[in-house]
Backbone atoms as SQL, in Angstrom:
CREATE TABLE atoms (id INTEGER PRIMARY KEY, chain TEXT, resi INTEGER, resn TEXT, atom TEXT, x REAL, y REAL, z REAL);
INSERT INTO atoms VALUES
  (1, 'A', 1, 'MET', 'N', 91.728, 78.524, 100.965),
  (2, 'A', 1, 'MET', 'CA', 91.989, 79.793, 100.358),
  (3, 'A', 1, 'MET', 'C', 92.266, 79.589, 98.897),
  (4, 'A', 2, 'ASN', 'N', 91.616, 80.379, 98.064),
  (5, 'A', 2, 'ASN', 'CA', 91.781, 80.277, 96.610),
  (6, 'A', 2, 'ASN', 'C', 92.591, 81.437, 96.128),
  (7, 'A', 3, 'THR', 'N', 93.847, 81.280, 95.846),
  (8, 'A', 3, 'THR', 'CA', 94.683, 82.353, 95.369),
  (9, 'A', 3, 'THR', 'C', 94.275, 82.826, 94.008),
  (10, 'A', 4, 'LEU', 'N', 93.910, 84.024, 93.866),
  (11, 'A', 4, 'LEU', 'CA', 93.471, 84.569, 92.621),
  (12, 'A', 4, 'LEU', 'C', 94.688, 84.989, 91.792),
  (13, 'A', 5, 'LYS', 'N', 95.637, 85.627, 92.406),
  (14, 'A', 5, 'LYS', 'CA', 96.725, 86.177, 91.612),
  (15, 'A', 5, 'LYS', 'C', 97.951, 86.334, 92.496),
  (16, 'A', 6, 'LYS', 'N', 99.151, 86.004, 91.993),
  (17, 'A', 6, 'LYS', 'CA', 100.359, 86.233, 92.665),
  (18, 'A', 6, 'LYS', 'C', 101.061, 87.479, 92.063),
  (19, 'A', 7, 'LEU', 'N', 101.349, 88.446, 92.901),
  (20, 'A', 7, 'LEU', 'CA', 101.932, 89.727, 92.471),
  (21, 'A', 7, 'LEU', 'C', 103.241, 89.985, 93.189),
  (22, 'A', 8, 'THR', 'N', 104.134, 90.712, 92.521),
  (23, 'A', 8, 'THR', 'CA', 105.328, 91.164, 93.140),
  (24, 'A', 8, 'THR', 'C', 105.205, 92.673, 93.321),
  (25, 'A', 9, 'VAL', 'N', 105.443, 93.151, 94.586),
  (26, 'A', 9, 'VAL', 'CA', 105.299, 94.570, 94.867),
  (27, 'A', 9, 'VAL', 'C', 106.682, 95.018, 95.352),
  (28, 'A', 10, 'ASN', 'N', 107.169, 96.093, 94.687),
  (29, 'A', 10, 'ASN', 'CA', 108.459, 96.675, 95.062),
  (30, 'A', 10, 'ASN', 'C', 108.208, 97.937, 95.897),
  (31, 'A', 11, 'MET', 'N', 108.619, 97.906, 97.179),
  (32, 'A', 11, 'MET', 'CA', 108.388, 99.027, 98.021),
  (33, 'A', 11, 'MET', 'C', 109.374, 100.164, 97.763),
  (34, 'A', 12, 'GLY', 'N', 110.407, 99.913, 96.954),
  (35, 'A', 12, 'GLY', 'CA', 111.401, 100.940, 96.684),
  (36, 'A', 12, 'GLY', 'C', 111.053, 101.939, 95.600),
  (37, 'A', 13, 'TYR', 'N', 110.118, 101.594, 94.716),
  (38, 'A', 13, 'TYR', 'CA', 109.720, 102.519, 93.706),
  (39, 'A', 13, 'TYR', 'C', 108.325, 102.036, 93.132),
  (40, 'A', 14, 'ARG', 'N', 107.727, 102.962, 92.403),
  (41, 'A', 14, 'ARG', 'CA', 106.410, 102.593, 91.835),
  (42, 'A', 14, 'ARG', 'C', 106.564, 101.915, 90.503),
  (43, 'A', 15, 'ASP', 'N', 106.032, 100.757, 90.395),
  (44, 'A', 15, 'ASP', 'CA', 106.009, 99.979, 89.168),
  (45, 'A', 15, 'ASP', 'C', 104.668, 100.243, 88.497),
  (46, 'A', 16, 'ARG', 'N', 104.514, 99.736, 87.268),
  (47, 'A', 16, 'ARG', 'CA', 103.238, 99.782, 86.648),
  (48, 'A', 16, 'ARG', 'C', 102.231, 99.038, 87.503),
  (49, 'A', 17, 'THR', 'N', 101.092, 99.640, 87.784),
  (50, 'A', 17, 'THR', 'CA', 100.086, 99.033, 88.643),
  (51, 'A', 17, 'THR', 'C', 99.539, 97.804, 87.972),
  (52, 'A', 18, 'PRO', 'N', 99.636, 96.637, 88.658),
  (53, 'A', 18, 'PRO', 'CA', 99.067, 95.409, 88.067),
  (54, 'A', 18, 'PRO', 'C', 97.528, 95.492, 88.081),
  (55, 'A', 19, 'VAL', 'N', 96.960, 94.842, 87.088),
  (56, 'A', 19, 'VAL', 'CA', 95.480, 94.733, 86.996),
  (57, 'A', 19, 'VAL', 'C', 95.095, 93.307, 87.250),
  (58, 'A', 20, 'VAL', 'N', 94.152, 93.090, 88.112),
  (59, 'A', 20, 'VAL', 'CA', 93.649, 91.755, 88.451),
  (60, 'A', 20, 'VAL', 'C', 92.157, 91.800, 88.161),
  (61, 'A', 21, 'GLU', 'N', 91.706, 90.871, 87.389),
  (62, 'A', 21, 'GLU', 'CA', 90.306, 90.809, 87.026),
  (63, 'A', 21, 'GLU', 'C', 89.515, 89.912, 88.009),
  (64, 'A', 22, 'VAL', 'N', 88.480, 90.506, 88.535),
  (65, 'A', 22, 'VAL', 'CA', 87.600, 89.832, 89.523),
  (66, 'A', 22, 'VAL', 'C', 86.181, 90.090, 89.100),
  (67, 'A', 23, 'VAL', 'N', 85.367, 89.109, 89.235),
  (68, 'A', 23, 'VAL', 'CA', 83.950, 89.216, 88.864),
  (69, 'A', 23, 'VAL', 'C', 83.215, 89.893, 89.996),
  (70, 'A', 24, 'GLN', 'N', 82.335, 90.866, 89.635),
  (71, 'A', 24, 'GLN', 'CA', 81.495, 91.494, 90.678),
  (72, 'A', 24, 'GLN', 'C', 80.779, 90.492, 91.511),
  (73, 'A', 25, 'GLY', 'N', 80.900, 90.637, 92.832),
  (74, 'A', 25, 'GLY', 'CA', 80.198, 89.683, 93.716),
  (75, 'A', 25, 'GLY', 'C', 81.088, 88.560, 94.222),
  (76, 'A', 26, 'ASP', 'N', 82.314, 88.487, 93.651),
  (77, 'A', 26, 'ASP', 'CA', 83.224, 87.402, 94.145),
  (78, 'A', 26, 'ASP', 'C', 83.587, 87.706, 95.621),
  (79, 'A', 27, 'SER', 'N', 83.806, 86.638, 96.374),
  (80, 'A', 27, 'SER', 'CA', 84.333, 86.692, 97.688),
  (81, 'A', 27, 'SER', 'C', 85.190, 85.472, 97.958),
  (82, 'A', 28, 'GLY', 'N', 86.003, 85.526, 98.951),
  (83, 'A', 28, 'GLY', 'CA', 86.838, 84.345, 99.258),
  (84, 'A', 28, 'GLY', 'C', 88.042, 84.179, 98.355),
  (85, 'A', 29, 'ARG', 'N', 88.340, 85.198, 97.548),
  (86, 'A', 29, 'ARG', 'CA', 89.468, 85.185, 96.657),
  (87, 'A', 29, 'ARG', 'C', 90.676, 85.833, 97.358),
  (88, 'A', 30, 'ALA', 'N', 91.860, 85.501, 96.920),
  (89, 'A', 30, 'ALA', 'CA', 93.050, 86.012, 97.614),
  (90, 'A', 30, 'ALA', 'C', 94.080, 86.549, 96.628),
  (91, 'A', 31, 'LEU', 'N', 94.859, 87.466, 97.085),
  (92, 'A', 31, 'LEU', 'CA', 96.024, 88.006, 96.374),
  (93, 'A', 31, 'LEU', 'C', 97.255, 87.646, 97.221),
  (94, 'A', 32, 'GLU', 'N', 98.261, 87.099, 96.550),
  (95, 'A', 32, 'GLU', 'CA', 99.496, 86.810, 97.262),
  (96, 'A', 32, 'GLU', 'C', 100.542, 87.884, 96.790),
  (97, 'A', 33, 'LEU', 'N', 101.006, 88.670, 97.714),
  (98, 'A', 33, 'LEU', 'CA', 101.949, 89.767, 97.402),
  (99, 'A', 33, 'LEU', 'C', 103.338, 89.341, 97.852),
  (100, 'A', 34, 'THR', 'N', 104.311, 89.289, 96.974),
  (101, 'A', 34, 'THR', 'CA', 105.700, 89.095, 97.348),
  (102, 'A', 34, 'THR', 'C', 106.304, 90.454, 97.376),
  (103, 'A', 35, 'ILE', 'N', 106.874, 90.844, 98.591),
  (104, 'A', 35, 'ILE', 'CA', 107.316, 92.217, 98.751),
  (105, 'A', 35, 'ILE', 'C', 108.858, 92.260, 98.559),
  (106, 'A', 36, 'LEU', 'N', 109.286, 93.199, 97.746),
  (107, 'A', 36, 'LEU', 'CA', 110.693, 93.420, 97.455),
  (108, 'A', 36, 'LEU', 'C', 111.064, 94.868, 97.849),
  (109, 'A', 37, 'GLU', 'N', 112.361, 95.096, 98.092),
  (110, 'A', 37, 'GLU', 'CA', 112.890, 96.408, 98.175),
  (111, 'A', 37, 'GLU', 'C', 114.069, 96.428, 97.186),
  (112, 'A', 38, 'GLY', 'N', 113.833, 97.070, 96.062),
  (113, 'A', 38, 'GLY', 'CA', 114.769, 96.926, 94.946),
  (114, 'A', 38, 'GLY', 'C', 114.669, 95.490, 94.418),
  (115, 'A', 39, 'SER', 'N', 115.808, 94.795, 94.393),
  (116, 'A', 39, 'SER', 'CA', 115.798, 93.426, 93.943),
  (117, 'A', 39, 'SER', 'C', 115.828, 92.357, 95.066),
  (118, 'A', 40, 'LYS', 'N', 115.820, 92.895, 96.315),
  (119, 'A', 40, 'LYS', 'CA', 115.952, 91.995, 97.483),
  (120, 'A', 40, 'LYS', 'C', 114.596, 91.806, 98.229),
  (121, 'A', 41, 'PRO', 'N', 114.411, 90.687, 98.801),
  (122, 'A', 41, 'PRO', 'CA', 113.171, 90.447, 99.549),
  (123, 'A', 41, 'PRO', 'C', 113.081, 91.440, 100.762),
  (124, 'A', 42, 'TRP', 'N', 111.921, 91.993, 100.979),
  (125, 'A', 42, 'TRP', 'CA', 111.722, 92.883, 102.110),
  (126, 'A', 42, 'TRP', 'C', 110.867, 92.054, 103.142),
  (127, 'A', 43, 'MET', 'N', 111.517, 91.765, 104.243),
  (128, 'A', 43, 'MET', 'CA', 110.814, 90.971, 105.289),
  (129, 'A', 43, 'MET', 'C', 109.823, 91.791, 106.056),
  (130, 'A', 44, 'VAL', 'N', 108.614, 91.386, 106.124),
  (131, 'A', 44, 'VAL', 'CA', 107.581, 92.103, 106.883),
  (132, 'A', 44, 'VAL', 'C', 107.937, 91.889, 108.347),
  (133, 'A', 45, 'PRO', 'N', 107.949, 92.982, 109.125),
  (134, 'A', 45, 'PRO', 'CA', 108.303, 92.900, 110.562),
  (135, 'A', 45, 'PRO', 'C', 107.376, 91.929, 111.263),
  (136, 'A', 46, 'LEU', 'N', 107.885, 91.109, 112.221),
  (137, 'A', 46, 'LEU', 'CA', 107.035, 90.260, 113.022),
  (138, 'A', 46, 'LEU', 'C', 106.013, 91.107, 113.761),
  (139, 'A', 47, 'GLY', 'N', 104.791, 90.624, 113.730),
  (140, 'A', 47, 'GLY', 'CA', 103.706, 91.347, 114.486),
  (141, 'A', 47, 'GLY', 'C', 103.134, 92.567, 113.796),
  (142, 'A', 48, 'ALA', 'N', 103.571, 92.820, 112.543),
  (143, 'A', 48, 'ALA', 'CA', 103.063, 93.984, 111.817),
  (144, 'A', 48, 'ALA', 'C', 101.551, 93.855, 111.655),
  (145, 'A', 49, 'ALA', 'N', 100.842, 94.926, 111.812),
  (146, 'A', 49, 'ALA', 'CA', 99.431, 94.965, 111.506),
  (147, 'A', 49, 'ALA', 'C', 99.261, 95.190, 110.007),
  (148, 'A', 50, 'VAL', 'N', 98.276, 94.553, 109.410),
  (149, 'A', 50, 'VAL', 'CA', 98.016, 94.713, 107.971),
  (150, 'A', 50, 'VAL', 'C', 96.566, 95.148, 107.861),
  (151, 'A', 51, 'THR', 'N', 96.372, 96.241, 107.055),
  (152, 'A', 51, 'THR', 'CA', 95.012, 96.666, 106.705),
  (153, 'A', 51, 'THR', 'C', 94.967, 96.815, 105.195),
  (154, 'A', 52, 'VAL', 'N', 93.759, 96.634, 104.672),
  (155, 'A', 52, 'VAL', 'CA', 93.531, 96.736, 103.203),
  (156, 'A', 52, 'VAL', 'C', 92.611, 97.911, 103.007),
  (157, 'A', 53, 'HIS', 'N', 93.034, 98.837, 102.121),
  (158, 'A', 53, 'HIS', 'CA', 92.212, 100.022, 101.821),
  (159, 'A', 53, 'HIS', 'C', 91.724, 99.811, 100.369),
  (160, 'A', 54, 'TYR', 'N', 90.483, 100.087, 100.095),
  (161, 'A', 54, 'TYR', 'CA', 89.943, 99.910, 98.751),
  (162, 'A', 54, 'TYR', 'C', 89.038, 101.106, 98.426),
  (163, 'A', 55, 'ARG', 'N', 88.935, 101.392, 97.119),
  (164, 'A', 55, 'ARG', 'CA', 88.044, 102.418, 96.642),
  (165, 'A', 55, 'ARG', 'C', 87.439, 101.904, 95.319),
  (166, 'A', 56, 'CYS', 'N', 86.109, 101.742, 95.303),
  (167, 'A', 56, 'CYS', 'CA', 85.390, 101.188, 94.175),
  (168, 'A', 56, 'CYS', 'C', 85.075, 102.317, 93.148),
  (169, 'A', 57, 'ALA', 'N', 84.650, 101.826, 91.965),
  (170, 'A', 57, 'ALA', 'CA', 84.418, 102.732, 90.833),
  (171, 'A', 57, 'ALA', 'C', 83.301, 103.714, 91.167),
  (172, 'A', 58, 'ASP', 'N', 82.361, 103.379, 92.043),
  (173, 'A', 58, 'ASP', 'CA', 81.279, 104.310, 92.396),
  (174, 'A', 58, 'ASP', 'C', 81.633, 105.267, 93.505),
  (175, 'A', 59, 'GLY', 'N', 82.926, 105.222, 93.935),
  (176, 'A', 59, 'GLY', 'CA', 83.361, 106.141, 95.005),
  (177, 'A', 59, 'GLY', 'C', 83.298, 105.574, 96.425),
  (178, 'A', 60, 'SER', 'N', 82.579, 104.453, 96.534),
  (179, 'A', 60, 'SER', 'CA', 82.540, 103.854, 97.903),
  (180, 'A', 60, 'SER', 'C', 83.926, 103.319, 98.240),
  (181, 'A', 61, 'GLU', 'N', 84.276, 103.370, 99.514),
  (182, 'A', 61, 'GLU', 'CA', 85.583, 102.949, 99.983),
  (183, 'A', 61, 'GLU', 'C', 85.550, 102.402, 101.357),
  (184, 'A', 62, 'GLY', 'N', 86.642, 101.699, 101.730),
  (185, 'A', 62, 'GLY', 'CA', 86.679, 101.176, 103.087),
  (186, 'A', 62, 'GLY', 'C', 88.062, 100.680, 103.420),
  (187, 'A', 63, 'ILE', 'N', 88.184, 100.281, 104.700),
  (188, 'A', 63, 'ILE', 'CA', 89.426, 99.797, 105.236),
  (189, 'A', 63, 'ILE', 'C', 89.033, 98.551, 106.002),
  (190, 'A', 64, 'TYR', 'N', 89.793, 97.450, 105.898),
  (191, 'A', 64, 'TYR', 'CA', 89.455, 96.235, 106.610),
  (192, 'A', 64, 'TYR', 'C', 90.727, 95.432, 106.948),
  (193, 'A', 65, 'ASP', 'N', 90.653, 94.680, 108.015),
  (194, 'A', 65, 'ASP', 'CA', 91.657, 93.677, 108.360),
  (195, 'A', 65, 'ASP', 'C', 91.028, 92.350, 108.708),
  (196, 'A', 66, 'THR', 'N', 89.698, 92.377, 108.801),
  (197, 'A', 66, 'THR', 'CA', 88.959, 91.128, 109.021),
  (198, 'A', 66, 'THR', 'C', 87.782, 91.126, 107.982),
  (199, 'A', 67, 'LEU', 'N', 87.312, 89.933, 107.704),
  (200, 'A', 67, 'LEU', 'CA', 86.161, 89.779, 106.858),
  (201, 'A', 67, 'LEU', 'C', 84.858, 89.876, 107.644),
  (202, 'A', 68, 'SER', 'N', 83.757, 89.874, 106.987),
  (203, 'A', 68, 'SER', 'CA', 82.454, 90.069, 107.637),
  (204, 'A', 68, 'SER', 'C', 82.141, 88.990, 108.633),
  (205, 'A', 69, 'ASP', 'N', 82.721, 87.781, 108.450),
  (206, 'A', 69, 'ASP', 'CA', 82.507, 86.653, 109.475),
  (207, 'A', 69, 'ASP', 'C', 83.504, 86.678, 110.579),
  (208, 'A', 70, 'GLY', 'N', 84.401, 87.708, 110.635),
  (209, 'A', 70, 'GLY', 'CA', 85.375, 87.777, 111.720),
  (210, 'A', 70, 'GLY', 'C', 86.701, 87.142, 111.435),
  (211, 'A', 71, 'THR', 'N', 86.824, 86.505, 110.253),
  (212, 'A', 71, 'THR', 'CA', 88.109, 85.909, 109.854),
  (213, 'A', 71, 'THR', 'C', 89.134, 86.952, 109.544),
  (214, 'A', 72, 'THR', 'N', 90.370, 86.715, 109.988),
  (215, 'A', 72, 'THR', 'CA', 91.453, 87.614, 109.640),
  (216, 'A', 72, 'THR', 'C', 91.618, 87.658, 108.144),
  (217, 'A', 73, 'ALA', 'N', 91.781, 88.787, 107.575),
  (218, 'A', 73, 'ALA', 'CA', 91.794, 88.949, 106.115),
  (219, 'A', 73, 'ALA', 'C', 93.167, 88.844, 105.484),
  (220, 'A', 74, 'PHE', 'N', 94.212, 88.484, 106.296),
  (221, 'A', 74, 'PHE', 'CA', 95.544, 88.410, 105.801),
  (222, 'A', 74, 'PHE', 'C', 96.357, 87.380, 106.540),
  (223, 'A', 75, 'SER', 'N', 97.445, 86.993, 105.914),
  (224, 'A', 75, 'SER', 'CA', 98.475, 86.169, 106.570),
  (225, 'A', 75, 'SER', 'C', 99.827, 86.619, 106.069),
  (226, 'A', 76, 'VAL', 'N', 100.818, 86.533, 106.931),
  (227, 'A', 76, 'VAL', 'CA', 102.182, 87.064, 106.609),
  (228, 'A', 76, 'VAL', 'C', 103.178, 85.899, 106.828),
  (229, 'A', 77, 'GLU', 'N', 104.049, 85.766, 105.831),
  (230, 'A', 77, 'GLU', 'CA', 105.132, 84.767, 105.950),
  (231, 'A', 77, 'GLU', 'C', 106.345, 85.352, 105.241),
  (232, 'A', 78, 'GLU', 'N', 107.342, 85.746, 106.088),
  (233, 'A', 78, 'GLU', 'CA', 108.592, 86.350, 105.562),
  (234, 'A', 78, 'GLU', 'C', 108.330, 87.560, 104.717),
  (235, 'A', 79, 'ASN', 'N', 108.491, 87.482, 103.427),
  (236, 'A', 79, 'ASN', 'CA', 108.261, 88.645, 102.520),
  (237, 'A', 79, 'ASN', 'C', 106.988, 88.478, 101.679),
  (238, 'A', 80, 'ARG', 'N', 106.047, 87.606, 102.162),
  (239, 'A', 80, 'ARG', 'CA', 104.795, 87.408, 101.442),
  (240, 'A', 80, 'ARG', 'C', 103.616, 87.713, 102.332),
  (241, 'A', 81, 'ILE', 'N', 102.688, 88.452, 101.777),
  (242, 'A', 81, 'ILE', 'CA', 101.422, 88.735, 102.395),
  (243, 'A', 81, 'ILE', 'C', 100.330, 88.221, 101.515),
  (244, 'A', 82, 'THR', 'N', 99.424, 87.393, 102.109),
  (245, 'A', 82, 'THR', 'CA', 98.280, 86.909, 101.403),
  (246, 'A', 82, 'THR', 'C', 97.113, 87.700, 101.945),
  (247, 'A', 83, 'VAL', 'N', 96.346, 88.289, 101.069),
  (248, 'A', 83, 'VAL', 'CA', 95.174, 89.121, 101.447),
  (249, 'A', 83, 'VAL', 'C', 93.930, 88.570, 100.817),
  (250, 'A', 84, 'LEU', 'N', 92.963, 88.278, 101.666),
  (251, 'A', 84, 'LEU', 'CA', 91.631, 87.826, 101.142),
  (252, 'A', 84, 'LEU', 'C', 90.816, 89.087, 100.739),
  (253, 'A', 85, 'LEU', 'N', 90.191, 89.019, 99.602),
  (254, 'A', 85, 'LEU', 'CA', 89.396, 90.115, 99.172),
  (255, 'A', 85, 'LEU', 'C', 88.008, 90.088, 99.847),
  (256, 'A', 86, 'ALA', 'N', 87.682, 91.198, 100.479),
  (257, 'A', 86, 'ALA', 'CA', 86.400, 91.337, 101.152),
  (258, 'A', 86, 'ALA', 'C', 85.315, 91.494, 100.120),
  (259, 'A', 87, 'GLU', 'N', 84.118, 91.047, 100.504),
  (260, 'A', 87, 'GLU', 'CA', 82.924, 91.160, 99.626),
  (261, 'A', 87, 'GLU', 'C', 82.712, 92.590, 99.249),
  (262, 'A', 88, 'GLN', 'N', 82.942, 93.576, 100.150),
  (263, 'A', 88, 'GLN', 'CA', 82.698, 95.012, 99.830),
  (264, 'A', 88, 'GLN', 'C', 83.630, 95.486, 98.734),
  (265, 'A', 89, 'ALA', 'N', 84.844, 94.938, 98.630),
  (266, 'A', 89, 'ALA', 'CA', 85.809, 95.391, 97.662),
  (267, 'A', 89, 'ALA', 'C', 85.395, 94.915, 96.261),
  (268, 'A', 90, 'CYS', 'N', 84.501, 93.925, 96.147),
  (269, 'A', 90, 'CYS', 'CA', 84.133, 93.332, 94.917),
  (270, 'A', 90, 'CYS', 'C', 82.610, 93.561, 94.655),
  (271, 'A', 91, 'ALA', 'N', 82.012, 94.509, 95.349),
  (272, 'A', 91, 'ALA', 'CA', 80.598, 94.670, 95.303),
  (273, 'A', 91, 'ALA', 'C', 80.072, 95.517, 94.118),
  (274, 'A', 92, 'VAL', 'N', 80.989, 96.317, 93.542),
  (275, 'A', 92, 'VAL', 'CA', 80.557, 97.234, 92.503),
  (276, 'A', 92, 'VAL', 'C', 81.330, 96.913, 91.190),
  (277, 'A', 93, 'ALA', 'N', 80.589, 97.052, 90.105),
  (278, 'A', 93, 'ALA', 'CA', 81.216, 96.822, 88.787),
  (279, 'A', 93, 'ALA', 'C', 82.182, 97.935, 88.496),
  (280, 'A', 94, 'GLY', 'N', 83.215, 97.635, 87.768),
  (281, 'A', 94, 'GLY', 'CA', 84.224, 98.649, 87.448),
  (282, 'A', 94, 'GLY', 'C', 85.531, 98.430, 88.188),
  (283, 'A', 95, 'LYS', 'N', 86.428, 99.409, 88.017),
  (284, 'A', 95, 'LYS', 'CA', 87.770, 99.277, 88.574),
  (285, 'A', 95, 'LYS', 'C', 87.760, 99.670, 90.046),
  (286, 'A', 96, 'THR', 'N', 88.404, 98.800, 90.857),
  (287, 'A', 96, 'THR', 'CA', 88.579, 99.043, 92.280),
  (288, 'A', 96, 'THR', 'C', 90.096, 99.195, 92.589),
  (289, 'A', 97, 'GLY', 'N', 90.483, 100.271, 93.235),
  (290, 'A', 97, 'GLY', 'CA', 91.846, 100.446, 93.659),
  (291, 'A', 97, 'GLY', 'C', 92.071, 99.788, 94.990),
  (292, 'A', 98, 'LEU', 'N', 93.217, 99.189, 95.170),
  (293, 'A', 98, 'LEU', 'CA', 93.520, 98.412, 96.380),
  (294, 'A', 98, 'LEU', 'C', 94.902, 98.785, 96.894),
  (295, 'A', 99, 'GLN', 'N', 95.067, 99.063, 98.187),
  (296, 'A', 99, 'GLN', 'CA', 96.345, 99.297, 98.757),
  (297, 'A', 99, 'GLN', 'C', 96.487, 98.426, 100.044),
  (298, 'A', 100, 'VAL', 'N', 97.626, 97.893, 100.267),
  (299, 'A', 100, 'VAL', 'CA', 97.927, 97.155, 101.512),
  (300, 'A', 100, 'VAL', 'C', 98.815, 98.030, 102.400),
  (301, 'A', 101, 'CYS', 'N', 98.437, 98.200, 103.608),
  (302, 'A', 101, 'CYS', 'CA', 99.158, 99.050, 104.551),
  (303, 'A', 101, 'CYS', 'C', 99.719, 98.174, 105.674),
  (304, 'A', 102, 'LEU', 'N', 100.985, 98.333, 105.941),
  (305, 'A', 102, 'LEU', 'CA', 101.705, 97.651, 107.032),
  (306, 'A', 102, 'LEU', 'C', 101.998, 98.647, 108.139),
  (307, 'A', 103, 'ILE', 'N', 101.688, 98.347, 109.384),
  (308, 'A', 103, 'ILE', 'CA', 101.995, 99.213, 110.457),
  (309, 'A', 103, 'ILE', 'C', 102.808, 98.418, 111.546),
  (310, 'A', 104, 'SER', 'N', 103.943, 98.907, 111.881),
  (311, 'A', 104, 'SER', 'CA', 104.820, 98.268, 112.888),
  (312, 'A', 104, 'SER', 'C', 105.607, 99.382, 113.627),
  (313, 'A', 105, 'ASP', 'N', 105.569, 99.287, 114.917),
  (314, 'A', 105, 'ASP', 'CA', 106.268, 100.253, 115.826),
  (315, 'A', 105, 'ASP', 'C', 105.987, 101.700, 115.404),
  (316, 'A', 106, 'GLY', 'N', 104.711, 102.024, 115.147),
  (317, 'A', 106, 'GLY', 'CA', 104.305, 103.322, 114.819),
  (318, 'A', 106, 'GLY', 'C', 104.651, 103.843, 113.412),
  (319, 'A', 107, 'ILE', 'N', 105.273, 102.988, 112.618),
  (320, 'A', 107, 'ILE', 'CA', 105.611, 103.316, 111.220),
  (321, 'A', 107, 'ILE', 'C', 104.619, 102.673, 110.297),
  (322, 'A', 108, 'GLN', 'N', 104.124, 103.461, 109.359),
  (323, 'A', 108, 'GLN', 'CA', 103.178, 102.961, 108.358),
  (324, 'A', 108, 'GLN', 'C', 103.795, 102.958, 106.994),
  (325, 'A', 109, 'LEU', 'N', 103.683, 101.828, 106.240),
  (326, 'A', 109, 'LEU', 'CA', 104.238, 101.693, 104.905),
  (327, 'A', 109, 'LEU', 'C', 103.070, 101.133, 104.063),
  (328, 'A', 110, 'THR', 'N', 102.799, 101.812, 102.996),
  (329, 'A', 110, 'THR', 'CA', 101.664, 101.436, 102.161),
  (330, 'A', 110, 'THR', 'C', 102.097, 101.168, 100.700),
  (331, 'A', 111, 'THR', 'N', 101.565, 100.163, 100.107),
  (332, 'A', 111, 'THR', 'CA', 101.854, 99.825, 98.717),
  (333, 'A', 111, 'THR', 'C', 101.169, 100.929, 97.827),
  (334, 'A', 112, 'PHE', 'N', 101.684, 101.113, 96.625),
  (335, 'A', 112, 'PHE', 'CA', 101.017, 101.998, 95.710),
  (336, 'A', 112, 'PHE', 'C', 99.723, 101.312, 95.239),
  (337, 'A', 113, 'GLU', 'N', 98.723, 102.121, 94.882),
  (338, 'A', 113, 'GLU', 'CA', 97.475, 101.553, 94.397),
  (339, 'A', 113, 'GLU', 'C', 97.700, 100.796, 93.120);
């Protein structure tokens, strides 16, 4: 796995949205998100489902939790989530918005775009 960028995401409030530069057509890149609630680590619940929502500059969008080859698109360790970028999320030139959604016990929590 090739970590593209390490980001800190605070679930307690909206920070300035980080910008990560990726070349159109890239695949196999990853984002490592360290999750905080205020100034404290926010532990991802064991067994939480993770999905990635994206919207490309041309309006195309999608949701994924696996890559086109069937590989799981994420891994979770304590308060860190590593997300592999799917080819579709990098298919169009321009800005792509990305959100990571966690679902556990019927509760959904989503990062800001």
